[in-house]
Tab-separated table of C-alpha atoms and ligand atoms in Angstrom:
chain	number	residue	atom	x	y	z
N	1	MET	CA	104.661	91.604	87.168
N	2	PRO	CA	104.178	92.880	90.902
N	3	ASP	CA	106.797	91.417	93.221
N	4	ARG	CA	103.806	90.946	96.051
N	5	ILE	CA	100.001	92.294	96.751
N	6	VAL	CA	99.136	94.424	99.139
N	7	PHE	CA	95.457	95.297	99.993
N	8	LEU	CA	94.917	98.941	100.639
N	9	SER	CA	91.712	100.998	102.643
N	10	HIS	CA	89.616	102.116	99.904
N	11	CYS	CA	89.470	105.647	100.459
N	12	PHE	CA	93.254	105.994	99.992
N	13	LEU	CA	92.286	105.492	96.773
N	14	ASN	CA	88.808	107.396	96.385
N	15	SER	CA	88.714	109.704	99.099
N	16	GLN	CA	85.234	111.167	97.998
N	17	ALA	CA	83.984	107.375	100.146
N	18	LYS	CA	85.542	109.560	103.684
N	19	ILE	CA	82.604	111.524	105.572
N	20	GLN	CA	81.920	114.574	103.836
N	21	GLY	CA	83.774	117.124	105.143
N	22	SER	CA	86.949	115.131	106.090
N	23	PRO	CA	90.783	116.395	105.406
N	24	ASP	CA	92.247	116.918	102.050
N	25	ILE	CA	94.127	113.537	101.597
N	26	ALA	CA	95.774	114.153	97.838
N	27	ASP	CA	99.246	114.405	99.191
N	28	LEU	CA	99.304	111.493	101.223
N	29	ARG	CA	98.049	109.083	98.555
N	30	GLU	CA	101.084	110.258	96.257
N	31	ARG	CA	103.164	109.439	98.787
N	32	ILE	CA	101.416	105.959	99.506
N	33	LEU	CA	101.464	104.990	96.278
N	34	LYS	CA	104.742	105.945	95.490
N	35	ILE	CA	105.686	103.783	97.649
N	36	LEU	CA	103.998	100.983	96.640
N	37	GLY	CA	105.108	101.705	93.060
N	38	GLU	CA	108.706	101.389	93.810
N	39	HIS	CA	108.333	97.735	95.447
N	40	LYS	CA	106.806	96.756	92.639
N	41	CYS	CA	102.967	96.182	94.632
N	42	GLY	CA	100.230	95.250	93.373
N	43	ILE	CA	96.820	96.694	95.127
N	44	ILE	CA	93.890	95.658	95.659
N	45	GLN	CA	91.450	98.076	96.584
N	46	LEU	CA	89.421	96.877	99.831
N	47	PRO	CA	85.734	97.997	99.916
N	48	CYS	CA	84.930	101.035	101.850
N	49	PRO	CA	82.469	99.459	104.868
N	50	GLU	CA	80.898	102.261	105.940
N	51	LEU	CA	80.627	103.965	102.146
N	52	LEU	CA	78.369	100.537	100.901
N	53	HIS	CA	76.399	100.745	104.653
N	54	GLY	CA	75.351	104.670	104.953
N	55	GLY	CA	76.023	106.180	101.469
N	56	VAL	CA	77.873	109.402	100.650
N	57	SER	CA	75.838	111.421	103.113
N	58	ARG	CA	76.438	109.205	106.903
N	59	TRP	CA	77.338	110.812	110.062
N	60	GLY	CA	81.000	110.282	111.278
N	61	GLN	CA	80.381	107.261	114.207
N	62	THR	CA	81.949	105.228	116.357
N	63	LYS	CA	82.888	101.812	116.916
N	64	TYR	CA	80.569	101.691	119.659
N	65	GLN	CA	77.899	102.379	117.285
N	66	TYR	CA	79.423	99.656	114.009
N	67	ASP	CA	80.161	97.222	116.550
N	68	SER	CA	76.615	95.666	116.016
N	69	VAL	CA	75.959	92.238	114.477
N	70	PHE	CA	74.460	93.444	111.523
N	71	PHE	CA	77.512	95.649	110.575
N	72	ARG	CA	79.640	92.636	111.574
N	73	ARG	CA	77.435	90.673	108.813
N	74	HIS	CA	77.625	93.023	106.399
N	75	CYS	CA	81.851	93.366	106.912
N	76	GLU	CA	81.690	89.259	106.895
N	77	LYS	CA	80.249	89.426	103.250
N	78	LEU	CA	82.528	91.802	101.979
N	79	ALA	CA	85.609	90.008	103.679
N	80	GLU	CA	84.339	87.149	101.394
N	81	THR	CA	85.874	87.769	97.844
N	82	ILE	CA	89.044	89.826	99.885
N	83	VAL	CA	89.874	86.516	101.840
N	84	ASP	CA	89.442	84.363	98.352
N	85	GLN	CA	91.684	86.971	96.118
N	86	ALA	CA	94.345	86.517	99.106
N	87	GLU	CA	94.226	82.502	99.139
N	88	GLU	CA	94.556	82.347	95.460
N	89	TYR	CA	97.752	84.358	95.491
N	90	GLN	CA	98.920	82.057	98.584
N	91	ARG	CA	98.099	79.009	96.511
N	92	HIS	CA	100.180	80.478	93.447
N	93	HIS	CA	103.654	81.566	96.017
N	94	ILE	CA	102.863	85.335	95.033
N	95	PRO	CA	103.787	87.209	98.747
N	96	VAL	CA	101.144	88.686	100.229
N	97	GLY	CA	100.370	91.748	102.679
N	98	PRO	CA	100.160	94.121	104.398
N	99	ILE	CA	96.814	94.969	104.554
N	100	ILE	CA	97.094	98.692	105.090
N	101	GLY	CA	94.351	100.417	107.331
N	102	VAL	CA	93.339	103.727	108.148
N	103	GLU	CA	94.344	104.520	111.996
N	104	GLY	CA	91.643	106.119	113.876
N	105	SER	CA	88.607	104.774	111.973
N	106	PRO	CA	85.862	103.037	113.387
N	107	SER	CA	86.127	100.356	110.400
N	108	CYS	CA	89.386	100.288	108.927
N	109	GLY	CA	91.575	100.946	112.252
N	110	VAL	CA	94.553	99.008	112.689
N	111	THR	CA	95.930	99.886	116.614
N	112	LEU	CA	93.573	103.121	116.712
N	113	THR	CA	89.777	103.378	116.464
N	114	CYS	CA	87.196	106.068	117.142
N	115	ASP	CA	85.026	105.092	120.043
N	116	GLY	CA	82.527	106.524	122.435
N	117	SER	CA	78.993	106.000	123.580
N	118	TRP	CA	77.319	107.498	120.795
N	119	GLY	CA	73.569	107.445	119.407
N	120	GLY	CA	70.017	108.627	119.976
N	121	GLU	CA	68.147	111.455	118.999
N	122	LEU	CA	70.051	114.872	118.507
N	123	SER	CA	67.235	117.386	118.019
N	124	GLY	CA	66.159	118.937	121.111
N	125	ASN	CA	69.289	117.203	122.624
N	126	ASN	CA	71.088	119.974	124.938
N	127	ASN	CA	73.998	117.553	125.339
N	128	VAL	CA	75.097	116.973	122.383
N	129	LEU	CA	78.566	118.628	122.735
N	130	ASN	CA	79.226	116.754	125.782
N	131	LYS	CA	78.418	113.724	123.469
N	132	ILE	CA	81.102	114.785	121.035
N	133	ARG	CA	83.986	115.751	123.233
N	134	ALA	CA	83.660	112.220	125.117
N	135	VAL	CA	84.218	110.617	121.171
N	136	LYS	CA	87.572	109.448	121.302
N	137	LEU	CA	90.831	107.602	120.005
N	138	VAL	CA	91.251	104.247	121.814
N	139	LYS	CA	93.863	101.563	120.982
N	140	SER	CA	91.832	98.973	119.575
N	141	ARG	CA	90.762	97.633	115.857
N	142	GLY	CA	88.531	98.910	113.655
N	143	VAL	CA	85.021	96.410	113.221
N	144	PHE	CA	85.673	95.716	109.324
N	145	MET	CA	89.680	94.926	110.280
N	146	GLU	CA	88.545	92.829	112.854
N	147	VAL	CA	85.874	91.017	110.638
N	148	LEU	CA	88.594	90.730	108.089
N	149	GLN	CA	91.387	88.925	110.361
N	150	LEU	CA	88.926	86.668	111.314
N	151	SER	CA	87.840	85.497	108.095
N	152	MET	CA	91.208	85.003	107.455
N	153	GLY	CA	92.086	83.017	110.088
N	154	ARG	CA	89.030	80.417	109.750
N	155	ARG	CA	91.015	80.032	106.176
N	156	SER	CA	94.612	79.927	107.988
N	157	ILE	CA	95.543	82.554	106.497
N	158	THR	CA	97.417	85.612	108.386
N	159	LEU	CA	98.305	88.630	106.964
N	160	ASP	CA	100.387	91.614	108.426
N	161	GLU	CA	98.738	94.827	108.911
N	162	ILE	CA	100.115	98.517	108.394
N	163	GLY	CA	97.915	101.130	109.580
N	164	ILE	CA	98.528	104.991	108.278
N	165	LEU	CA	97.890	107.673	110.551
N	166	GLU	CA	96.503	110.292	108.222
N	167	SER	CA	97.280	113.489	110.848
N	168	ASP	CA	101.010	112.361	111.407
N	169	PRO	CA	101.958	110.213	108.447
N	170	ASP	CA	105.553	110.173	108.108
N	171	LYS	CA	106.121	107.137	111.177
N	172	SER	CA	103.264	104.944	109.394
N	173	LEU	CA	104.649	105.413	106.199
N	174	HIS	CA	108.159	105.127	107.051
N	175	LYS	CA	107.167	101.625	108.469
N	176	LEU	CA	105.340	100.343	105.442
N	177	GLN	CA	109.022	101.373	103.766
N	178	ASP	CA	111.034	99.332	105.800
N	179	TYR	CA	108.352	96.731	105.804
N	180	LEU	CA	108.622	96.083	101.785
N	181	SER	CA	112.224	96.583	101.820
N	182	LYS	CA	112.545	93.902	104.666
N	183	GLU	CA	110.198	91.580	102.659
N	184	LYS	CA	112.256	92.453	99.447
N	185	MET	CA	115.490	91.165	101.153
N	186	LEU	CA	113.974	88.281	102.706
N	187	GLY	CA	112.229	87.029	98.940
N	188	GLY	CA	108.782	86.643	100.268
N	189	LYS	CA	109.105	85.063	103.596
N	190	LYS	CA	107.410	85.995	106.782
N	191	TYR	CA	108.047	89.277	108.145
N	192	GLU	CA	109.325	89.596	111.405
P	1	SF4	S1	88.424	104.294	106.568
P	1	SF4	FE1	87.369	102.453	105.676
P	1	SF4	S2	85.239	103.180	106.307
P	1	SF4	FE2	86.155	104.876	106.591
P	1	SF4	S3	86.426	105.940	104.398
P	1	SF4	FE3	88.099	104.969	104.192
P	1	SF4	S4	87.393	103.046	103.577
P	1	SF4	FE4	85.751	103.952	104.210
Protein backbone atom coordinates (compact mmCIF):
# COMPACT_ATOMS: atom_id res chain seq x y z
CA MET A 1 0.00 0.00 0.00
CA PRO A 2 1.24 3.53 -0.72
CA ASP A 3 2.45 5.61 2.23
CA ARG A 4 0.83 8.73 0.85
CA ILE A 5 -1.15 10.10 -2.08
CA VAL A 6 0.19 12.76 -4.43
CA PHE A 7 -1.62 14.67 -7.16
CA LEU A 8 0.47 14.83 -10.33
CA SER A 9 -0.20 17.15 -13.25
CA HIS A 10 -1.61 15.20 -16.16
CA CYS A 11 1.10 15.75 -18.76
CA PHE A 12 3.92 14.36 -16.61
CA LEU A 13 2.32 10.97 -17.24
CA ASN A 14 0.86 11.71 -20.67
CA SER A 15 2.86 14.25 -22.60
CA GLN A 16 0.56 13.85 -25.62
CA ALA A 17 -1.75 16.24 -23.77
CA LYS A 18 0.78 19.06 -24.13
CA ILE A 19 0.69 21.70 -26.84
CA GLN A 20 1.87 20.01 -30.01
CA GLY A 21 5.57 20.58 -30.58
CA SER A 22 6.42 20.85 -26.87
CA PRO A 23 9.84 19.51 -25.85
CA ASP A 24 10.10 15.80 -25.03
CA ILE A 25 9.91 15.14 -21.27
CA ALA A 26 10.37 11.34 -21.26
CA ASP A 27 13.50 11.59 -19.13
CA LEU A 28 11.84 13.94 -16.66
CA ARG A 29 8.84 11.63 -16.36
CA GLU A 30 11.14 8.74 -15.40
CA ARG A 31 12.91 10.87 -12.81
CA ILE A 32 9.63 11.97 -11.21
CA LEU A 33 8.26 8.41 -11.16
CA LYS A 34 11.48 7.12 -9.64
CA ILE A 35 11.25 9.60 -6.76
CA LEU A 36 7.55 8.93 -6.18
CA GLY A 37 8.14 5.17 -6.38
CA GLU A 38 11.02 5.29 -3.89
CA HIS A 39 8.74 7.12 -1.45
CA LYS A 40 5.87 4.72 -1.97
CA CYS A 41 3.47 7.35 -3.28
CA GLY A 42 0.09 6.55 -4.73
CA ILE A 43 -0.33 8.82 -7.77
CA ILE A 44 -3.56 10.53 -8.77
CA GLN A 45 -3.25 12.02 -12.23
CA LEU A 46 -4.86 15.45 -12.37
CA PRO A 47 -6.95 16.20 -15.47
CA CYS A 48 -5.41 18.37 -18.18
CA PRO A 49 -7.68 21.44 -18.12
CA GLU A 50 -6.42 22.77 -21.43
CA LEU A 51 -6.83 19.51 -23.36
CA LEU A 52 -10.38 19.14 -22.03
CA HIS A 53 -11.10 22.71 -23.09
CA GLY A 54 -9.34 23.22 -26.41
CA GLY A 55 -8.33 19.73 -27.57
CA VAL A 56 -5.03 18.46 -28.95
CA SER A 57 -4.59 21.12 -31.65
CA ARG A 58 -5.10 24.12 -29.37
CA TRP A 59 -2.67 27.02 -29.59
CA GLY A 60 -0.45 27.90 -26.68
CA GLN A 61 -2.21 30.60 -24.69
CA THR A 62 -1.39 32.84 -21.77
CA LYS A 63 -2.91 33.15 -18.31
CA TYR A 64 -4.43 36.44 -19.45
CA GLN A 65 -6.51 34.49 -21.98
CA TYR A 66 -7.41 31.57 -19.72
CA ASP A 67 -8.31 33.79 -16.79
CA SER A 68 -11.95 34.08 -17.83
CA VAL A 69 -15.04 33.17 -15.87
CA PHE A 70 -15.72 30.42 -18.44
CA PHE A 71 -12.37 28.68 -18.06
CA ARG A 72 -12.54 29.08 -14.28
CA ARG A 73 -15.94 27.37 -14.24
CA HIS A 74 -14.50 24.58 -16.38
CA CYS A 75 -11.63 24.21 -13.87
CA GLU A 76 -14.05 24.23 -10.94
CA LYS A 77 -15.90 21.26 -12.42
CA LEU A 78 -12.63 19.39 -12.94
CA ALA A 79 -11.49 20.21 -9.42
CA GLU A 80 -14.56 18.74 -7.78
CA THR A 81 -13.60 15.05 -7.85
CA ILE A 82 -10.00 15.91 -6.99
CA VAL A 83 -11.14 17.65 -3.82
CA ASP A 84 -13.51 14.78 -3.06
CA GLN A 85 -10.63 12.32 -3.23
CA ALA A 86 -8.37 14.48 -1.05
CA GLU A 87 -11.12 14.73 1.55
CA GLU A 88 -11.81 11.02 1.52
CA TYR A 89 -8.14 10.03 1.98
CA GLN A 90 -7.71 12.57 4.75
CA ARG A 91 -10.84 11.27 6.44
CA HIS A 92 -9.05 7.93 6.63
CA HIS A 93 -5.84 9.55 7.91
CA ILE A 94 -3.89 8.80 4.76
CA PRO A 95 -1.35 11.58 4.09
CA VAL A 96 -2.16 13.57 0.97
CA GLY A 97 0.05 15.88 -1.07
CA PRO A 98 1.89 17.53 -2.51
CA ILE A 99 0.13 18.70 -5.63
CA ILE A 100 2.85 18.57 -8.29
CA GLY A 101 2.39 21.25 -10.94
CA VAL A 102 4.11 22.42 -14.11
CA GLU A 103 6.01 25.68 -13.68
CA GLY A 104 5.35 28.15 -16.47
CA SER A 105 2.00 26.72 -17.47
CA PRO A 106 -0.89 29.23 -17.63
CA SER A 107 -3.05 26.52 -16.05
CA CYS A 108 -0.82 24.31 -13.91
CA GLY A 109 1.96 26.66 -12.81
CA VAL A 110 2.56 26.78 -9.06
CA THR A 111 4.83 29.83 -8.73
CA LEU A 112 5.47 30.67 -12.38
CA THR A 113 3.04 31.16 -15.20
CA CYS A 114 3.12 32.32 -18.79
CA ASP A 115 1.35 35.66 -19.20
CA GLY A 116 0.87 38.40 -21.73
CA SER A 117 -1.88 40.30 -23.41
CA TRP A 118 -2.49 37.80 -26.21
CA GLY A 119 -5.56 37.29 -28.34
CA GLY A 120 -7.29 38.57 -31.42
CA GLU A 121 -7.08 38.04 -35.14
CA LEU A 122 -3.72 36.78 -36.39
CA SER A 123 -4.16 36.83 -40.16
CA GLY A 124 -3.04 40.11 -41.63
CA ASN A 125 -1.64 41.19 -38.28
CA ASN A 126 1.87 42.50 -38.93
CA ASN A 127 2.47 42.78 -35.22
CA VAL A 128 2.32 39.04 -34.45
CA LEU A 129 6.03 38.67 -33.69
CA ASN A 130 5.91 41.56 -31.24
CA LYS A 131 2.85 39.97 -29.62
CA ILE A 132 4.72 36.68 -29.25
CA ARG A 133 7.71 38.46 -27.74
CA ALA A 134 5.42 40.13 -25.20
CA VAL A 135 4.59 36.74 -23.68
CA LYS A 136 6.69 36.18 -20.59
CA LEU A 137 7.11 34.07 -17.47
CA VAL A 138 5.79 35.87 -14.40
CA LYS A 139 5.61 34.99 -10.73
CA SER A 140 2.03 33.87 -10.43
CA ARG A 141 -0.05 30.71 -10.35
CA GLY A 142 -1.82 29.01 -13.22
CA VAL A 143 -5.60 29.29 -13.38
CA PHE A 144 -6.29 25.61 -12.66
CA MET A 145 -3.96 25.59 -9.65
CA GLU A 146 -5.66 28.73 -8.32
CA VAL A 147 -9.11 27.23 -8.74
CA LEU A 148 -8.03 23.87 -7.28
CA GLN A 149 -6.67 25.45 -4.10
CA LEU A 150 -9.75 27.68 -3.76
CA SER A 151 -11.95 24.59 -4.08
CA MET A 152 -9.82 22.78 -1.49
CA GLY A 153 -10.02 25.80 0.80
CA ARG A 154 -13.82 25.78 0.72
CA ARG A 155 -13.60 22.31 2.32
CA SER A 156 -10.86 23.39 4.75
CA ILE A 157 -8.26 21.27 2.96
CA THR A 158 -4.78 22.70 2.52
CA LEU A 159 -2.30 20.75 0.44
CA ASP A 160 1.31 21.65 -0.21
CA GLU A 161 2.39 22.24 -3.79
CA ILE A 162 5.63 21.74 -5.65
CA GLY A 163 6.14 23.01 -9.18
CA ILE A 164 8.52 21.27 -11.56
CA LEU A 165 10.43 23.53 -13.94
CA GLU A 166 10.81 21.37 -17.03
CA SER A 167 13.57 23.42 -18.61
CA ASP A 168 15.77 23.10 -15.51
CA PRO A 169 14.26 20.41 -13.29
CA ASP A 170 17.14 19.55 -10.92
CA LYS A 171 16.24 22.09 -8.22
CA SER A 172 12.54 21.26 -8.23
CA LEU A 173 13.16 17.49 -8.22
CA HIS A 174 15.50 17.96 -5.29
CA LYS A 175 12.75 19.91 -3.52
CA LEU A 176 10.29 17.09 -4.16
CA GLN A 177 12.76 14.49 -2.92
CA ASP A 178 13.51 16.55 0.17
CA TYR A 179 9.82 17.14 0.88
CA LEU A 180 8.96 13.45 0.73
CA SER A 181 11.94 12.46 2.89
CA LYS A 182 11.00 14.99 5.57
CA GLU A 183 7.36 13.93 5.42
CA LYS A 184 8.44 10.35 6.01
CA MET A 185 10.43 11.39 9.07
CA LEU A 186 7.46 13.39 10.37
CA GLY A 187 5.20 10.40 9.86
CA GLY A 188 2.77 12.29 7.70
CA LYS A 189 2.50 15.38 9.90
CA LYS A 190 2.36 18.74 8.19
CA TYR A 191 5.61 19.53 6.45
CA GLU A 192 7.20 22.85 7.35
S1 LIG B 1 0.62 21.88 -17.88
FE1 LIG B 1 -1.48 21.38 -17.30
S2 LIG B 1 -2.73 22.27 -18.92
FE2 LIG B 1 -0.65 22.17 -19.70
S3 LIG B 1 -0.53 20.23 -20.77
FE3 LIG B 1 0.17 19.87 -18.68
S4 LIG B 1 -1.64 19.19 -17.59
FE4 LIG B 1 -2.34 20.15 -19.49
